[in-house]
Amino acid sequence: MKQLSTKVTSNAHGQDSSYFLGWEEYEKNPYDEIKNPNGIIQMGLAENQLCFDLIETWLAKNPDAAGLKKDGQSIFKELALFQDYHGLPEFKKALAEFMEEIRGSRVTFDPHKIVLAAGSTSANETLMFCLAEPGDAFLLPTPYYPGFDRDLKWRTGAEIVPIHCSSSNGFQITESALQQAYQQAQKLDLKVKGILVTNPSNPLGTMLTRRELNLLVDFITSKNIHLISDEIYSGTVFGFEQFVSVMDVLKDKKLEDTEVSKRVHVVYSLSKDLGLPGFRVGAIYSNDEMVVSAATKMSSFGLVSSQTQYLLSALLSDKKFTGTYLNENKKRLKIRQKQLVSGLEAAGVTSLKSNAGLFCWVDLRHLLDTNTFEAELELWKKIVYEVKLNISPGSSCHCTEPGWFRVCFANMSEETLDLAMKRLKEYVESTDSRRLISKSSHERIKSLRKRTVSNWVFRVSWTDRVPDER
Amino acid sequence: MDLLSRKATCNSHGQDSSYFLGWEEYEKNPYDVLKNPHGIIQMGLAENQLCFDLLESWLVQNPDAASFKRDGQSIFRELALFQDYHGLSSFKNALANFMSENRQNRVFFDSNNLVLTAGATSANETLMFCLANPGDAFLLPTPYYPGFDRDLKWRTGVEIVPIQCLSSNGFRITKHALEEAYEQAKKLNLNVKGVLITNPSNPLGTTTTQTELNILFEFISKNKNIHLVSDEIYSGTAFSSSEFISVMEILKNNQLENTDVFNRVHIVYSLSKDLGLPGFRVGAIYSNDKDVISAATKMSSFGLVSSQTQYLLSSLLSDKEFTKTYLRENQSRLKYRQRMLVTGLEAIGIGCLKSNAGLFCWVDMRHLLSSKTFEAEMDLWKKIVYEVKLNISPGSACHCEEPGWFRVCFANMSEETLKLALKRLKKFVDNGALTCSRKKTMTTISNWVFRLSFHDRDAEER
């Protein structure tokens, strides 16, 4: 008899089998410019590798920060012993100011309302534990980050009910979609505790419009529920428009210090903006004292290493650095996104117009054999195995329309991105000519793939693999 | 409608109000040799501050480790991006070897069976999520670390049923007590999923004996659904390595590798006590059960160890010269410091449980109680905090069955401070001031004990 918990024996950690497959294939055959030039290029990893030089330069100029020293004196002992779940005050202050800087100093963040967590993975789960009972639901616009299935639901017992967004209006959240989701939850007998949005969006790469934000704030006001805004990508906005945070909206609607503002919470992390996912730095920001208090105690289960807090408090306190960094980061992301978009265009492929993020939401609907998710999976396998690009299929992000894929652009060199685009162009051109081949051979290939699709999709994913990258 | 979850609004994070109080008082009036020589001396903090000099000289001799360099080359980028929940293999290897070294290499740890977590706090909670469903129970010998009420129960919904240990036999686990606890759980309609022990024990400061381990293993052999979790966070604080017997050794010596018991024994470890690095958040789960390892690994996403820290410590622990010297020095300094506390207490006519490990002593102040009640224990404790100006931990906070026992830490201060603490205590005992009970404190007890502890305070130290 299995004596482990149902959390372990069920598959509710939500690690989607197909998503896992692309990873596995990449691990077996990873592209390397010199050692494996025909390998699979990783485009499923939302990492920001564009600005490490800036951080490394700063580290070289400020050796004390990593060297556990302050003004030349060792503070090793002090840091080694520091496990206060309120966090290093200098770090929270610097983080609050950094968050303000990202929002053009239009809103203020009080360091006392920040709760540190080991990454936003931990922050999101903790917020669920604080806001929802097992069986309660949160509404999430689709498509959304696949990791949410695990982060928000697995150990908390919370449910996700999707707010269906469609390509017809650029995947924006509409009032009717919101109402429909709410009613759907009620039909399923689930108590809706709140809405969670990622802004800027993963996987769309777009910022929520003011209209959408107003809609959301109005909705939570009328339903008396929470709004969590995961703003992990706030520092990756490269478009002309400014990033509008939910905090901006609260201010503009004069809702600061009202009861509604207590139900709006922001999640942040340094994994995307600063490209430091390994350091596990996340944060919850809330105007509700009780949430801050409970989340602070819960952060005991995932505190940030004091060694890391100290390093980053020094880095983020350097305003010259942060100003330069945020500007450069924007610039480089913009150039890189342009490179991807034009590369795709050259292959006759379009993507959702984006102005943020580390990826594009790419439209490959015209390459599907049929307008089905099965066809999407087949296309995806071709792209992984034949084009040798690991990209993320929309179905893993719960997209309601087949044929969309998330393609990352900031986790590789320019040359590699070029190569990826070349491979894609070649594939598209050859596919166009292949469509003229006899139908029967096509059917044969299709049915062969069909069998293997079932195996892969239903295989219990107990094999180890690397964690979901956003 | 309830806007927040019950977890957020109830008090079941288990932060005991009285325990919290001592902390608060200390924070208001902390002892400082120069700035506040009459302040409260912190003796409720199980920190190991005795060997920082060894760590600091290692850091000076090995600057690359903290500076993101390997053989003089920067590996910053590699570390910044490293978020693999399998952990840095060089670190897991070094940690597994360190754990073996802590047990004099009598047993071997396989790094593939290790899951890294943000401290033992995270490791213990994760194990509960893996082994138990909400409403299931774990049996724990009393007295136990107050933090377990939060770590094991709060978000997991798991229950703790105490295995009552008494001073009559040195607080040893007996077969009778174990079975009684099991029966009690059944009476409460709780499904027992396991037993969790801390070995060496917090707050007792004793290593679990062979006899006790035999009782535990017999119990889980008989009851095939029951796990044994051994929190060995204090393993490196045993004054003599030969006296510490890990559950790993029992598995090996009793040749249990091919039995089902093998998969039901799990170890928790951390570098917070042995190395004195609680701020770095380094914990681990060790298990022979592949499914537990797999699930715990995925769950560790919620509390990974910073790659910056993993790298520093992989360098440190890979240095065998260093680890050998450190373990030996640590043991000898702890032993010396414990002796100082024990003899100092003896001189005041206060005895403690004979201990051979840990960063604290389990002190017997029953003779100073005005009555054999927990209320009297609270009275005595308040006097010690407010009048003697020592923050020590009352046994009731540790779920001890008998009033009058206190945990007193000795490794988180200088020798001089420890001597001063003993002096203060002697003065009060000699003056007989501790034996009078004061009613004026009674009303404040009620307020404090029932006050919603939403006040912020420092994280519980073990």
PDB file of C-alpha atoms in Angstrom, chain A residues 27-148:
ATOM      1  CA  GLU A  27      18.239  18.057 -22.354  1.00  0.00           C
ATOM      2  CA  LYS A  28      19.118  15.075 -24.536  1.00  0.00           C
ATOM      3  CA  ASN A  29      20.251  17.208 -27.436  1.00  0.00           C
ATOM      4  CA  PRO A  30      21.009  20.790 -26.388  1.00  0.00           C
ATOM      5  CA  TYR A  31      22.289  23.260 -28.955  1.00  0.00           C
ATOM      6  CA  ASP A  32      25.841  24.427 -28.509  1.00  0.00           C
ATOM      7  CA  GLU A  33      27.447  26.707 -31.042  1.00  0.00           C
ATOM      8  CA  ILE A  34      30.632  24.666 -31.160  1.00  0.00           C
ATOM      9  CA  LYS A  35      29.951  21.281 -29.583  1.00  0.00           C
ATOM     10  CA  ASN A  36      26.466  20.619 -30.929  1.00  0.00           C
ATOM     11  CA  PRO A  37      25.492  23.061 -33.676  1.00  0.00           C
ATOM     12  CA  ASN A  38      22.604  20.874 -34.812  1.00  0.00           C
ATOM     13  CA  GLY A  39      21.108  20.524 -31.369  1.00  0.00           C
ATOM     14  CA  ILE A  40      17.776  21.817 -30.114  1.00  0.00           C
ATOM     15  CA  ILE A  41      17.681  25.552 -29.415  1.00  0.00           C
ATOM     16  CA  GLN A  42      15.986  26.361 -26.135  1.00  0.00           C
ATOM     17  CA  MET A  43      13.258  28.918 -26.713  1.00  0.00           C
ATOM     18  CA  GLY A  44      10.965  27.748 -23.932  1.00  0.00           C
ATOM     19  CA  LEU A  45      12.929  29.384 -21.130  1.00  0.00           C
ATOM     20  CA  ALA A  46      11.811  32.850 -20.042  1.00  0.00           C
ATOM     21  CA  GLU A  47      15.189  33.946 -18.752  1.00  0.00           C
ATOM     22  CA  ASN A  48      16.731  37.388 -19.113  1.00  0.00           C
ATOM     23  CA  GLN A  49      20.355  36.929 -20.089  1.00  0.00           C
ATOM     24  CA  LEU A  50      20.820  40.296 -21.750  1.00  0.00           C
ATOM     25  CA  CYS A  51      22.294  42.403 -18.962  1.00  0.00           C
ATOM     26  CA  PHE A  52      24.643  40.251 -16.939  1.00  0.00           C
ATOM     27  CA  ASP A  53      27.584  42.385 -18.009  1.00  0.00           C
ATOM     28  CA  LEU A  54      26.101  45.344 -16.149  1.00  0.00           C
ATOM     29  CA  ILE A  55      25.745  43.365 -12.940  1.00  0.00           C
ATOM     30  CA  GLU A  56      29.168  41.772 -13.258  1.00  0.00           C
ATOM     31  CA  THR A  57      30.760  45.178 -13.737  1.00  0.00           C
ATOM     32  CA  TRP A  58      28.986  46.430 -10.634  1.00  0.00           C
ATOM     33  CA  LEU A  59      30.164  43.400  -8.639  1.00  0.00           C
ATOM     34  CA  ALA A  60      33.762  43.982  -9.709  1.00  0.00           C
ATOM     35  CA  LYS A  61      33.520  47.618  -8.576  1.00  0.00           C
ATOM     36  CA  ASN A  62      31.791  46.735  -5.294  1.00  0.00           C
ATOM     37  CA  PRO A  63      33.525  43.608  -3.959  1.00  0.00           C
ATOM     38  CA  ASP A  64      32.298  44.107  -0.395  1.00  0.00           C
ATOM     39  CA  ALA A  65      28.722  43.232  -1.259  1.00  0.00           C
ATOM     40  CA  ALA A  66      29.448  39.632  -2.228  1.00  0.00           C
ATOM     41  CA  GLY A  67      32.408  39.446   0.132  1.00  0.00           C
ATOM     42  CA  LEU A  68      30.106  39.778   3.148  1.00  0.00           C
ATOM     43  CA  LYS A  69      31.748  43.057   4.165  1.00  0.00           C
ATOM     44  CA  LYS A  70      30.433  46.496   4.989  1.00  0.00           C
ATOM     45  CA  ASP A  71      32.911  49.371   4.632  1.00  0.00           C
ATOM     46  CA  GLY A  72      35.738  46.885   4.535  1.00  0.00           C
ATOM     47  CA  GLN A  73      34.669  45.214   7.791  1.00  0.00           C
ATOM     48  CA  SER A  74      33.425  41.635   7.863  1.00  0.00           C
ATOM     49  CA  ILE A  75      29.754  41.325   8.736  1.00  0.00           C
ATOM     50  CA  PHE A  76      29.754  37.598   8.160  1.00  0.00           C
ATOM     51  CA  LYS A  77      28.665  36.749  11.684  1.00  0.00           C
ATOM     52  CA  GLU A  78      25.791  39.194  11.642  1.00  0.00           C
ATOM     53  CA  LEU A  79      24.514  37.864   8.318  1.00  0.00           C
ATOM     54  CA  ALA A  80      25.084  34.214   9.244  1.00  0.00           C
ATOM     55  CA  LEU A  81      22.812  34.706  12.262  1.00  0.00           C
ATOM     56  CA  PHE A  82      20.198  36.887  10.582  1.00  0.00           C
ATOM     57  CA  GLN A  83      17.023  34.819  10.094  1.00  0.00           C
ATOM     58  CA  ASP A  84      14.414  37.407  11.020  1.00  0.00           C
ATOM     59  CA  TYR A  85      11.365  36.789   8.885  1.00  0.00           C
ATOM     60  CA  HIS A  86      10.821  40.546   8.674  1.00  0.00           C
ATOM     61  CA  GLY A  87      13.785  40.571   6.312  1.00  0.00           C
ATOM     62  CA  LEU A  88      16.885  42.760   6.177  1.00  0.00           C
ATOM     63  CA  PRO A  89      15.518  46.313   6.527  1.00  0.00           C
ATOM     64  CA  GLU A  90      18.062  47.794   4.095  1.00  0.00           C
ATOM     65  CA  PHE A  91      17.046  45.219   1.536  1.00  0.00           C
ATOM     66  CA  LYS A  92      13.322  45.812   1.839  1.00  0.00           C
ATOM     67  CA  LYS A  93      13.895  49.537   1.602  1.00  0.00           C
ATOM     68  CA  ALA A  94      16.013  49.161  -1.520  1.00  0.00           C
ATOM     69  CA  LEU A  95      13.501  46.754  -3.032  1.00  0.00           C
ATOM     70  CA  ALA A  96      10.584  49.109  -2.339  1.00  0.00           C
ATOM     71  CA  GLU A  97      12.462  51.946  -4.001  1.00  0.00           C
ATOM     72  CA  PHE A  98      13.345  49.765  -6.971  1.00  0.00           C
ATOM     73  CA  MET A  99       9.690  48.872  -7.416  1.00  0.00           C
ATOM     74  CA  GLU A 100       8.855  52.584  -7.292  1.00  0.00           C
ATOM     75  CA  GLU A 101      11.522  53.377  -9.868  1.00  0.00           C
ATOM     76  CA  ILE A 102      10.089  50.785 -12.239  1.00  0.00           C
ATOM     77  CA  ARG A 103       6.735  52.553 -11.972  1.00  0.00           C
ATOM     78  CA  GLY A 104       8.206  55.939 -12.730  1.00  0.00           C
ATOM     79  CA  SER A 105       7.982  56.974  -9.074  1.00  0.00           C
ATOM     80  CA  ARG A 106       4.267  57.528  -9.563  1.00  0.00           C
ATOM     81  CA  VAL A 107       3.356  55.339  -6.631  1.00  0.00           C
ATOM     82  CA  THR A 108       5.078  54.619  -3.335  1.00  0.00           C
ATOM     83  CA  PHE A 109       5.795  51.263  -1.771  1.00  0.00           C
ATOM     84  CA  ASP A 110       6.095  51.056   1.994  1.00  0.00           C
ATOM     85  CA  PRO A 111       8.862  48.594   2.963  1.00  0.00           C
ATOM     86  CA  HIS A 112       6.781  47.525   5.969  1.00  0.00           C
ATOM     87  CA  LYS A 113       4.151  46.161   3.658  1.00  0.00           C
ATOM     88  CA  ILE A 114       6.647  43.958   1.840  1.00  0.00           C
ATOM     89  CA  VAL A 115       7.000  40.294   2.740  1.00  0.00           C
ATOM     90  CA  LEU A 116      10.032  38.554   1.280  1.00  0.00           C
ATOM     91  CA  ALA A 117       9.728  35.036  -0.111  1.00  0.00           C
ATOM     92  CA  ALA A 118      11.977  32.500  -1.830  1.00  0.00           C
ATOM     93  CA  GLY A 119      10.964  33.571  -5.329  1.00  0.00           C
ATOM     94  CA  SER A 120       7.528  34.522  -6.588  1.00  0.00           C
ATOM     95  CA  THR A 121       6.746  30.794  -6.730  1.00  0.00           C
ATOM     96  CA  SER A 122       6.754  30.923  -2.937  1.00  0.00           C
ATOM     97  CA  ALA A 123       5.051  34.340  -2.824  1.00  0.00           C
ATOM     98  CA  ASN A 124       2.105  33.202  -4.948  1.00  0.00           C
ATOM     99  CA  GLU A 125       1.575  30.018  -2.970  1.00  0.00           C
ATOM    100  CA  THR A 126       1.773  31.894   0.313  1.00  0.00           C
ATOM    101  CA  LEU A 127      -0.833  34.398  -0.860  1.00  0.00           C
ATOM    102  CA  MET A 128      -3.143  31.501  -1.731  1.00  0.00           C
ATOM    103  CA  PHE A 129      -2.703  30.060   1.746  1.00  0.00           C
ATOM    104  CA  CYS A 130      -3.594  33.461   3.184  1.00  0.00           C
ATOM    105  CA  LEU A 131      -6.554  34.284   0.996  1.00  0.00           C
ATOM    106  CA  ALA A 132      -8.211  30.987   0.117  1.00  0.00           C
ATOM    107  CA  GLU A 133      -9.497  27.865   1.813  1.00  0.00           C
ATOM    108  CA  PRO A 134      -9.095  24.469   0.139  1.00  0.00           C
ATOM    109  CA  GLY A 135     -11.791  24.359  -2.514  1.00  0.00           C
ATOM    110  CA  ASP A 136     -11.993  28.121  -2.988  1.00  0.00           C
ATOM    111  CA  ALA A 137     -11.280  29.448  -6.461  1.00  0.00           C
ATOM    112  CA  PHE A 138      -9.273  32.147  -8.115  1.00  0.00           C
ATOM    113  CA  LEU A 139     -10.116  33.391 -11.612  1.00  0.00           C
ATOM    114  CA  LEU A 140      -7.208  33.610 -14.033  1.00  0.00           C
ATOM    115  CA  PRO A 141      -7.235  34.998 -17.567  1.00  0.00           C
ATOM    116  CA  THR A 142      -6.030  32.469 -20.161  1.00  0.00           C
ATOM    117  CA  PRO A 143      -3.498  31.892 -21.483  1.00  0.00           C
ATOM    118  CA  TYR A 144      -1.499  31.781 -18.255  1.00  0.00           C
ATOM    119  CA  TYR A 145       1.877  30.565 -16.962  1.00  0.00           C
ATOM    120  CA  PRO A 146       1.721  26.724 -16.687  1.00  0.00           C
ATOM    121  CA  GLY A 147       3.440  26.810 -13.299  1.00  0.00           C
ATOM    122  CA  PHE A 148       0.360  28.387 -11.720  1.00  0.00           C
TER     123      PHE A 148
END
